[in-house]
Coordinates of N, CA and C in Angstrom, one line a residue:
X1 N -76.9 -27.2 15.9 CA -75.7 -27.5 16.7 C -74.7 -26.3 16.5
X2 N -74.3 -25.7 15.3 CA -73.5 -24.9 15.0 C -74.2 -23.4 15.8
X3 N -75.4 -23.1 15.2 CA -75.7 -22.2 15.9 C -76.1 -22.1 17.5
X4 N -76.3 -23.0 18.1 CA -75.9 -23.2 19.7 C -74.7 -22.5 20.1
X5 N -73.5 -23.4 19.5 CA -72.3 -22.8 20.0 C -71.9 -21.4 19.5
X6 N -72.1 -20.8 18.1 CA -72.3 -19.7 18.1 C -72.7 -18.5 19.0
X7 N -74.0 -19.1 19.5 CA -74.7 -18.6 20.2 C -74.1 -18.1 21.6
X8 N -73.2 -19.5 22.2 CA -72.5 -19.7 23.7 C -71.2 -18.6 23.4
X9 N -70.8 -18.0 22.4 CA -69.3 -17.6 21.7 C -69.9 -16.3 21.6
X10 N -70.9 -15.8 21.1 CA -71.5 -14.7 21.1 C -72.0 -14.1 22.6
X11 N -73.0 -15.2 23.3 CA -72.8 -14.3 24.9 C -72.3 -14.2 25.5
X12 N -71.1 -14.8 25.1 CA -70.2 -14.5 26.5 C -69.6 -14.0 25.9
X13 N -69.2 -13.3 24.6 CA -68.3 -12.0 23.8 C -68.9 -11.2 24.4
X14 N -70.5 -10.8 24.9 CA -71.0 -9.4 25.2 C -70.9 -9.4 26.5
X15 N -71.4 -10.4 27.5 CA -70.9 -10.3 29.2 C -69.9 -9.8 29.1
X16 N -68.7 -9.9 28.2 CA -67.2 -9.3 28.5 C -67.0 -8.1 28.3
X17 N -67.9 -7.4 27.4 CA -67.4 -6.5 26.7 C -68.2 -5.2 27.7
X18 N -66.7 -4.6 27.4 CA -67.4 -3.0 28.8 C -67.9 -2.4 27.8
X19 N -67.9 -2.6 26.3 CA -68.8 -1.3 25.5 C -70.1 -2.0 25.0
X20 N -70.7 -2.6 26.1 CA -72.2 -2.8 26.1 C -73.1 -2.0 25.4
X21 N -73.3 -0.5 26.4 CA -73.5 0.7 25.9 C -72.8 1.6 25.9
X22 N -73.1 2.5 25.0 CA -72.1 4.0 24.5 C -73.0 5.0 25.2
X23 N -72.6 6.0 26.2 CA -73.3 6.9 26.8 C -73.0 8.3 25.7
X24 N -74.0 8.7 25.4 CA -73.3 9.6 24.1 C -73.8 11.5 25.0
X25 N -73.0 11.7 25.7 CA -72.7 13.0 26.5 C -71.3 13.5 25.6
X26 N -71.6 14.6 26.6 CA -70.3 15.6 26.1 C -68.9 14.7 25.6
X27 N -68.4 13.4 27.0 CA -67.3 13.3 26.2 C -68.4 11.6 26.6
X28 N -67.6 10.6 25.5 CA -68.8 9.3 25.1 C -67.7 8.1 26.2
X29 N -68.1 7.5 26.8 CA -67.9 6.9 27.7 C -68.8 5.4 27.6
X30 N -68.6 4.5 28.4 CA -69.4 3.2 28.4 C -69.5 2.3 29.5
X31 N -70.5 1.5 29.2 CA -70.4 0.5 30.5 C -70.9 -1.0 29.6
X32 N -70.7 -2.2 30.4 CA -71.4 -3.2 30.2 C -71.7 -4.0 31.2
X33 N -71.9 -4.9 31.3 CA -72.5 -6.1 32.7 C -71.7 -6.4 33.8
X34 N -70.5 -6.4 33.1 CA -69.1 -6.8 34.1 C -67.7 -5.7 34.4
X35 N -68.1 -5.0 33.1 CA -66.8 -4.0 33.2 C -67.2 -2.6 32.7
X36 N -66.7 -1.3 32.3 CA -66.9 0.0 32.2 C -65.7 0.4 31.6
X37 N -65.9 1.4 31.0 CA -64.8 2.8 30.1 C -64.7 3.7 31.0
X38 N -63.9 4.0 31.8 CA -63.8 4.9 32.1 C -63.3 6.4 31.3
X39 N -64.1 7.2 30.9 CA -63.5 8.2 30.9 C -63.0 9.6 31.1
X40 N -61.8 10.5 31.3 CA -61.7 11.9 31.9 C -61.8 13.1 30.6
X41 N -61.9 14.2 31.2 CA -61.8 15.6 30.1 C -60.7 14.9 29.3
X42 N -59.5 15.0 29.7 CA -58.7 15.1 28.9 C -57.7 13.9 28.5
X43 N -58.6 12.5 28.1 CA -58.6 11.2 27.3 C -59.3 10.8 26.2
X44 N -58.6 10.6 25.2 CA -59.9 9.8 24.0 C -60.6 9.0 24.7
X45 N -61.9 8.1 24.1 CA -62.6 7.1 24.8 C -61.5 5.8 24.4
X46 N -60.5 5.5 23.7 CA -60.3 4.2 23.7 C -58.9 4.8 24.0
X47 N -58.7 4.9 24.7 CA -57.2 5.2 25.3 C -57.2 4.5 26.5
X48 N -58.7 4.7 27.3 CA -58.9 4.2 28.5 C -58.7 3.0 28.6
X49 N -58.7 2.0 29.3 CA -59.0 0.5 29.2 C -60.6 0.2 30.3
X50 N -60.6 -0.9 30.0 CA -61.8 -1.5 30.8 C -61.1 -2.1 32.4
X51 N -62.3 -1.7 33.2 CA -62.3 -1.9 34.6 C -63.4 -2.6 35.1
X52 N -62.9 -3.3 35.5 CA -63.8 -4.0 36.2 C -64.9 -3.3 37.6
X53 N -66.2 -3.4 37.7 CA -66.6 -2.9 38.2 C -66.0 -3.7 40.0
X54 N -65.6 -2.5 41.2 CA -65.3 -2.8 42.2 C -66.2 -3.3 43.6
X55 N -65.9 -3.9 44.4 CA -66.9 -4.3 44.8 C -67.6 -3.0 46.3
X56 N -66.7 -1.8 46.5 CA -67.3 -0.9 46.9 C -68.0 0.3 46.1
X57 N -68.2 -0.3 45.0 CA -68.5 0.7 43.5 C -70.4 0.3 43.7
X58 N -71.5 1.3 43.7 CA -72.2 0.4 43.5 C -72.8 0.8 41.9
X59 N -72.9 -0.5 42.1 CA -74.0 -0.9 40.7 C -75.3 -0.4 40.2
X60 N -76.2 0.2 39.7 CA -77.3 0.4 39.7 C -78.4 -1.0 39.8
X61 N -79.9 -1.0 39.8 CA -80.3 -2.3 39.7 C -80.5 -3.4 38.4
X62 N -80.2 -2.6 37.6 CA -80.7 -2.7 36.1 C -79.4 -3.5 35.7
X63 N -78.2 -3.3 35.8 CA -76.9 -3.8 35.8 C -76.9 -4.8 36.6
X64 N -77.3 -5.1 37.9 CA -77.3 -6.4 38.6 C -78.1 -7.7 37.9
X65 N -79.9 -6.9 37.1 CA -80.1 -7.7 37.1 C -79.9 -8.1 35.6
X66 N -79.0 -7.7 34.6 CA -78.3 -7.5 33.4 C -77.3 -8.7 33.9
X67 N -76.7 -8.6 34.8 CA -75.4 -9.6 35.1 C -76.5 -11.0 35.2
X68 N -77.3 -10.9 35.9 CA -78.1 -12.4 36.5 C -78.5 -12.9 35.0
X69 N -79.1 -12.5 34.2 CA -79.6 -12.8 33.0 C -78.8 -13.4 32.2
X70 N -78.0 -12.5 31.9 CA -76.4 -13.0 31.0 C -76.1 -14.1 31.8
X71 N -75.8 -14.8 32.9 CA -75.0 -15.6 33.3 C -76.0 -16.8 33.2
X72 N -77.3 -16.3 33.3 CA -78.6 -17.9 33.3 C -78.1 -18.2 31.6
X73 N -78.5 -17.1 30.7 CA -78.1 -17.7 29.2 C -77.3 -18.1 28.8
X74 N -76.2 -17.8 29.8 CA -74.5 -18.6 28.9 C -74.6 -20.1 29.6
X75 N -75.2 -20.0 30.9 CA -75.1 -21.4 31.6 C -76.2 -22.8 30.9
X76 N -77.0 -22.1 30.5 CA -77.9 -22.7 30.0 C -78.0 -23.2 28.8
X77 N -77.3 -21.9 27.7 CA -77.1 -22.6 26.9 C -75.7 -23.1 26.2
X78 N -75.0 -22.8 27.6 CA -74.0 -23.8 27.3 C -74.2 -25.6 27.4
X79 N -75.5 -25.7 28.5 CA -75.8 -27.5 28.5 C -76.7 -27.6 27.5
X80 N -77.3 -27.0 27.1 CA -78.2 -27.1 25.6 C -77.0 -27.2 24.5
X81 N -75.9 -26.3 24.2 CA -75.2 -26.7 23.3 C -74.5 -28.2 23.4
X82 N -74.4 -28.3 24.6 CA -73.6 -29.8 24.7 C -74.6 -31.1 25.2
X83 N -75.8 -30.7 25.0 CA -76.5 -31.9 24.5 C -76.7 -31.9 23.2
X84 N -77.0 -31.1 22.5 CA -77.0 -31.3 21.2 C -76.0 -31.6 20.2
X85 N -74.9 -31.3 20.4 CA -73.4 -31.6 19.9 C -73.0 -32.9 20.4
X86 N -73.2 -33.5 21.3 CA -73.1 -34.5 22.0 C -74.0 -35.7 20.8
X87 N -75.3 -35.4 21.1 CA -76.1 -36.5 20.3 C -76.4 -36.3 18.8
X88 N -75.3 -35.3 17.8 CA -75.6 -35.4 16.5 C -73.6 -35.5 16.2
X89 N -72.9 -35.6 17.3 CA -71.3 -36.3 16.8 C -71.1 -37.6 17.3
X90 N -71.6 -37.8 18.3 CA -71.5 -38.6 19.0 C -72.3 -39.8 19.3
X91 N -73.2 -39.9 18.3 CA -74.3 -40.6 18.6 C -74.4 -42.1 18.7
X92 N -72.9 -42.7 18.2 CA -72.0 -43.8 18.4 C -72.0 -44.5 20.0
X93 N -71.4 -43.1 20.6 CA -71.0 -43.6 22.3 C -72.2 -42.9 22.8
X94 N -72.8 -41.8 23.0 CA -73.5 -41.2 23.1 C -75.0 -41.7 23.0
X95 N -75.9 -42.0 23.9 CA -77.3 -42.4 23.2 C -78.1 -41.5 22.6
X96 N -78.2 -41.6 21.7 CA -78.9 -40.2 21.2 C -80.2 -39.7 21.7
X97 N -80.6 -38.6 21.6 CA -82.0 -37.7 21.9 C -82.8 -38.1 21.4
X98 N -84.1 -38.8 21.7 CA -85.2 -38.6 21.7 C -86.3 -37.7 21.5
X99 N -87.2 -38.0 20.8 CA -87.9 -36.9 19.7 C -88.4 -35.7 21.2
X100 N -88.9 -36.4 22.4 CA -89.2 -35.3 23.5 C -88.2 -34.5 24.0
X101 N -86.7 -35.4 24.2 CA -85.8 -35.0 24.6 C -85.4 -33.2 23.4
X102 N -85.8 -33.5 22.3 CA -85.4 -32.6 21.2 C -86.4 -31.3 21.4
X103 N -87.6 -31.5 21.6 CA -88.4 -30.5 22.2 C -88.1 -29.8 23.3
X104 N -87.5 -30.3 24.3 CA -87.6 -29.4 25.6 C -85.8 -28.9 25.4
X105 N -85.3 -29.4 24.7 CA -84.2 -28.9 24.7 C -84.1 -27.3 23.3
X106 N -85.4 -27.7 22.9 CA -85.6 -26.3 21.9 C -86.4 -25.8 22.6
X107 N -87.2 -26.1 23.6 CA -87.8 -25.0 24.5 C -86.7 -24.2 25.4
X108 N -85.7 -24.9 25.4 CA -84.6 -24.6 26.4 C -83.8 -23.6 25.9
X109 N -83.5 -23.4 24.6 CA -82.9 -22.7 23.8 C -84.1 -21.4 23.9
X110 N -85.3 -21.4 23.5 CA -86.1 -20.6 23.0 C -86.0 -19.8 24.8
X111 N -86.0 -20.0 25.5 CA -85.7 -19.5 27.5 C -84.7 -18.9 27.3
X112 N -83.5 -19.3 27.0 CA -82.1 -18.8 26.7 C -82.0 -17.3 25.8
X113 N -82.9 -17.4 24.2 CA -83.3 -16.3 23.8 C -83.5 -15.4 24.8
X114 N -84.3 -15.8 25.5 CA -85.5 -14.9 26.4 C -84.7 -13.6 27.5
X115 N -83.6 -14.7 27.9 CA -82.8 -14.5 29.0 C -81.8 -13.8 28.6
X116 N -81.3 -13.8 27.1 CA -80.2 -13.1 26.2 C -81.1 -11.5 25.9
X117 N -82.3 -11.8 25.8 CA -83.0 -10.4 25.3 C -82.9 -9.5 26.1
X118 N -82.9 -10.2 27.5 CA -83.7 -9.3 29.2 C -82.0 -9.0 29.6
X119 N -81.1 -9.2 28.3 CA -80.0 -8.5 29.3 C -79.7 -7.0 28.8
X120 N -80.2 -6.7 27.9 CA -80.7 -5.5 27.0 C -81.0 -4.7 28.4
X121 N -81.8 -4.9 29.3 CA -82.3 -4.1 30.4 C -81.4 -3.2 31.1
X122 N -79.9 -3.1 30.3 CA -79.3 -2.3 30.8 C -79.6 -0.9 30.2
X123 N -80.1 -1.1 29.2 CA -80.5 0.7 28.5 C -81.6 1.1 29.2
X124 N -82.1 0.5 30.7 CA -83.1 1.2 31.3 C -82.4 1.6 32.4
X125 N -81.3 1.5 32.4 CA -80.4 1.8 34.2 C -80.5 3.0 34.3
X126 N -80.0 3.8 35.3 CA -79.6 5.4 35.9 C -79.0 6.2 34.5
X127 N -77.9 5.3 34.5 CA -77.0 6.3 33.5 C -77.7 6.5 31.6
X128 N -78.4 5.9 31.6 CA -79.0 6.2 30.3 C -80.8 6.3 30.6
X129 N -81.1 6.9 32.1 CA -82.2 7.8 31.8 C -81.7 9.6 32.5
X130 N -80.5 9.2 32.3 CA -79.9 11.1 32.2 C -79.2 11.1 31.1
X131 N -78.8 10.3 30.4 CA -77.8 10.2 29.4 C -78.3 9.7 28.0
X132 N -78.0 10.4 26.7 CA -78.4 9.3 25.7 C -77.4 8.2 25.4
X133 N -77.8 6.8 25.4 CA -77.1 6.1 25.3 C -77.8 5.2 23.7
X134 N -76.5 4.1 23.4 CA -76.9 3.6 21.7 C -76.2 2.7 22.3
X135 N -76.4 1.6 21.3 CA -75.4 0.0 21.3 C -74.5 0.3 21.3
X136 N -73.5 -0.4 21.8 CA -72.2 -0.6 21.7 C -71.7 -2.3 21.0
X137 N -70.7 -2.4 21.1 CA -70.1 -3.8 20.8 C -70.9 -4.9 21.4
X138 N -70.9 -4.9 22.9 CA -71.5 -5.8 23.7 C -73.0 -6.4 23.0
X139 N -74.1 -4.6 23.1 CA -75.4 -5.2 23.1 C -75.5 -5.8 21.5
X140 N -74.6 -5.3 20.6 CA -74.7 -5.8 19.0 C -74.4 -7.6 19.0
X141 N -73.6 -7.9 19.7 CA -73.0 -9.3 20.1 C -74.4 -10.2 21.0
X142 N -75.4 -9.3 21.8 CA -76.6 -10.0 22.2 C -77.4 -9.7 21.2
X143 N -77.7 -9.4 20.7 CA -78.6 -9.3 20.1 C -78.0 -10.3 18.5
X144 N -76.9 -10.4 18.2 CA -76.8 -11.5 17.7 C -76.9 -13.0 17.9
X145 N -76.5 -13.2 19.2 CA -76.8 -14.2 19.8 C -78.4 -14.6 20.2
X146 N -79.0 -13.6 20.3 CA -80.3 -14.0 20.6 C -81.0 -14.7 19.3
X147 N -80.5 -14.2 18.3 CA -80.5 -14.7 17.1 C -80.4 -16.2 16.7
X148 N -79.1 -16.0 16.8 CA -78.6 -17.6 17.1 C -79.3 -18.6 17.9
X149 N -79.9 -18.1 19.1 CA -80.4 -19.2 20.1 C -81.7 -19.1 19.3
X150 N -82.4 -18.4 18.7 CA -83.8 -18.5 18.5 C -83.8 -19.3 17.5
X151 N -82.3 -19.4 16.3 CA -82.7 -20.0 15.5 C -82.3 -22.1 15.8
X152 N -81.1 -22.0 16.8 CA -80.9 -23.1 17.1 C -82.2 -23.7 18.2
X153 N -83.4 -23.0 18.9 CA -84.3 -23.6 19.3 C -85.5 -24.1 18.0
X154 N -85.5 -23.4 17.6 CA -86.5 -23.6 16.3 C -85.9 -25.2 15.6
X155 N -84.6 -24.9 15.0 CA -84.1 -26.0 14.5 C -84.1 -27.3 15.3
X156 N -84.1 -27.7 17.0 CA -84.1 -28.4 17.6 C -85.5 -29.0 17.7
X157 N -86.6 -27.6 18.1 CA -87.8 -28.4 18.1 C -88.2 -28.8 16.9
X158 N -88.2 -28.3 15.8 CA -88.9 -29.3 14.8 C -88.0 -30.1 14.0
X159 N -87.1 -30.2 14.6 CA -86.0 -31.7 14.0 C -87.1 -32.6 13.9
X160 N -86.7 -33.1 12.6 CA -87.7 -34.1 11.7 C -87.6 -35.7 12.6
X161 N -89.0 -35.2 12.9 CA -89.1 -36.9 13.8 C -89.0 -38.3 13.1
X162 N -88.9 -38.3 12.0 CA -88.3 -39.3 11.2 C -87.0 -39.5 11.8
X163 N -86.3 -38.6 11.5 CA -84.7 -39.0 11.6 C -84.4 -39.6 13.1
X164 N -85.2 -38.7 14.2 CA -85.3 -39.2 15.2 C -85.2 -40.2 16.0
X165 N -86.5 -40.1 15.1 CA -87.1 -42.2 16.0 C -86.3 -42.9 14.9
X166 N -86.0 -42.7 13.8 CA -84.9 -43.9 13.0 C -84.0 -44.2 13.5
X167 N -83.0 -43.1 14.3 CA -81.8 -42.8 14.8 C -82.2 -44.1 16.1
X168 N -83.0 -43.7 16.8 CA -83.4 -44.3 18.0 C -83.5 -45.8 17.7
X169 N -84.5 -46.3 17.2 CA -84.9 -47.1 16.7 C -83.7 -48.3 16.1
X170 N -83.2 -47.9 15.3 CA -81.8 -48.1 14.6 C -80.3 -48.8 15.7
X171 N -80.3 -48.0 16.6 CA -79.4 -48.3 17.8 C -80.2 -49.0 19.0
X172 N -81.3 -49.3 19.0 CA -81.8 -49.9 20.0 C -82.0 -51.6 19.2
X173 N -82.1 -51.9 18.2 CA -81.9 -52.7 17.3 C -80.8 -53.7 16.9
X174 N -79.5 -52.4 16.9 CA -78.1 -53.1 16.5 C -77.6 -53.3 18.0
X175 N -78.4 -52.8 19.2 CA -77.8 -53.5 20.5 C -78.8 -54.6 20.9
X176 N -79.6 -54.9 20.1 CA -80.5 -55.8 20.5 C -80.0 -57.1 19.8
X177 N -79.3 -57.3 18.4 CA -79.0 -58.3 17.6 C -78.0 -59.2 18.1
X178 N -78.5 -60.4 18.1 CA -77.2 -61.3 18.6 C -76.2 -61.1 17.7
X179 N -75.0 -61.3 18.2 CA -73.7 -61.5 17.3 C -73.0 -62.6 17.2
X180 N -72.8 -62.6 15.9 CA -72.5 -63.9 15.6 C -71.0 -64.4 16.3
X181 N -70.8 -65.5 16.1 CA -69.4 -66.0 16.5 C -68.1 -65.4 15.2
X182 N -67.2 -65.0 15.6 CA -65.7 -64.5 14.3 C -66.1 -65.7 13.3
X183 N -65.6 -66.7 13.6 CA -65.8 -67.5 12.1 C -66.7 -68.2 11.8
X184 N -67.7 -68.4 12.5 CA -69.2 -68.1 11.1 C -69.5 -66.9 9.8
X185 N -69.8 -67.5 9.1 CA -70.5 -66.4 8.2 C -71.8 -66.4 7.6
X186 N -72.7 -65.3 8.2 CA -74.4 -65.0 8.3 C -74.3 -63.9 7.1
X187 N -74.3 -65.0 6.2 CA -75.1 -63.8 4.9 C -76.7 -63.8 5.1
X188 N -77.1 -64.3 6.0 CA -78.9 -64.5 5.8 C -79.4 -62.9 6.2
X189 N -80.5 -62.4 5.3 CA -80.4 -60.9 6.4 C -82.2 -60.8 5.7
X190 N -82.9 -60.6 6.9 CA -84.4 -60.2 6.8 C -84.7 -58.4 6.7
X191 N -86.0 -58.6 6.6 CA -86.2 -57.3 6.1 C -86.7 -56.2 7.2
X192 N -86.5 -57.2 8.3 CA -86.0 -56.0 9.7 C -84.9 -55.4 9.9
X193 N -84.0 -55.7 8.8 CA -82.3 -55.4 9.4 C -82.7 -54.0 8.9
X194 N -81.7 -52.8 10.0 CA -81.5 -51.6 9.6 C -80.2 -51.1 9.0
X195 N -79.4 -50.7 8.1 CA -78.5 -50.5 7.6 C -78.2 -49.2 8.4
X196 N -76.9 -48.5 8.8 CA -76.5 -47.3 9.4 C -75.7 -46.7 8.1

């Protein structure tokens, strides 16, 4: 769970960040998925601010398809984080996941990796096959995140199906038990009853 949301805090730190990559030329300049550094002869590189790329500006393809990627991973696993947060705080009002439900939602995570990795594809664009380019903030921020999602898919899929079906089991049970009337008192208790 923790590392889900990690993960959602981390991609979308790097979609934002215009120092994706560092073009390392005469003077060092940058770009990322959404925004860019501009720089001239005679400015430091962080003097500049970030710009947004314009919509008569064009893009390369590699950057378009850098944007599409980043935005499936944050979307995606932003509903994977809030299933899973949902059914391990909430599992009171919340029905909880089910042992298949926990599989496809760690397959879902492990996609999100996938889609966090392929935004990397920006160090194959125009400007860094004339240019040498190196990580910047952005790609350090994916590549952490991809981290995160690989380890919060792992953790999801093999969540111990014990706890699972107990969890399950357990609440389909306490909504299945009659209740007694306020002033009776049922000390009788079989060796079905599940304790929470």
């Amino acid at each position: 769970m923790a590392l889900s949301l990690l993960g959602v805090i981390l991609s979308t730190t790097s979609t934002a960040s215009c120092d994706f990559v560092k073009i390392d030329s005469h003077y060092v300049a940058a770009f990322g998925i959404n925004r860019y550094r501009p720089t001239t002869d005679d400015t430091w590189f962080f003097e500049n601010k970030c710009e947004f790329y314009s919509a008569d500006e064009e893009r390369d393809e590699m950057t378009s398809y850098g944007r599409y990627f980043a935005l499936g991973a944050i979307l995606l696993g932003l509903v994977c984080a809030i299933m899973t947060t949902l059914s391990c705080v909430c599992c009171c009002c919340v029905y909880p996941m089910s042992r298949r439900q926990w599989k496809f939602c760690g397959a879902g995570l492990a996609a999100v990796a996938f889609l966090q990795a392929l935004t990397l594809i920006l160090f194959l664009s125009e400007k860094c096959s004339e240019n040498e380019c190196s990580f910047g903030n952005g790609s350090i921020c994916a590549v952490l995140a991809m981290a995160c999602w690989i380890g919060a898919g792992a953790q999801a899929y093999f969540y111990s199906e014990e706890n699972s079906k107990n969890t399950v089991e357990a609440l389909r049970k306490s909504r299945s038990k009659p209740r007694s009337r306020l002033g009776s008192r049922d000390t009788a208790t079989s060796d079905d009853d599940v304790s929470l």
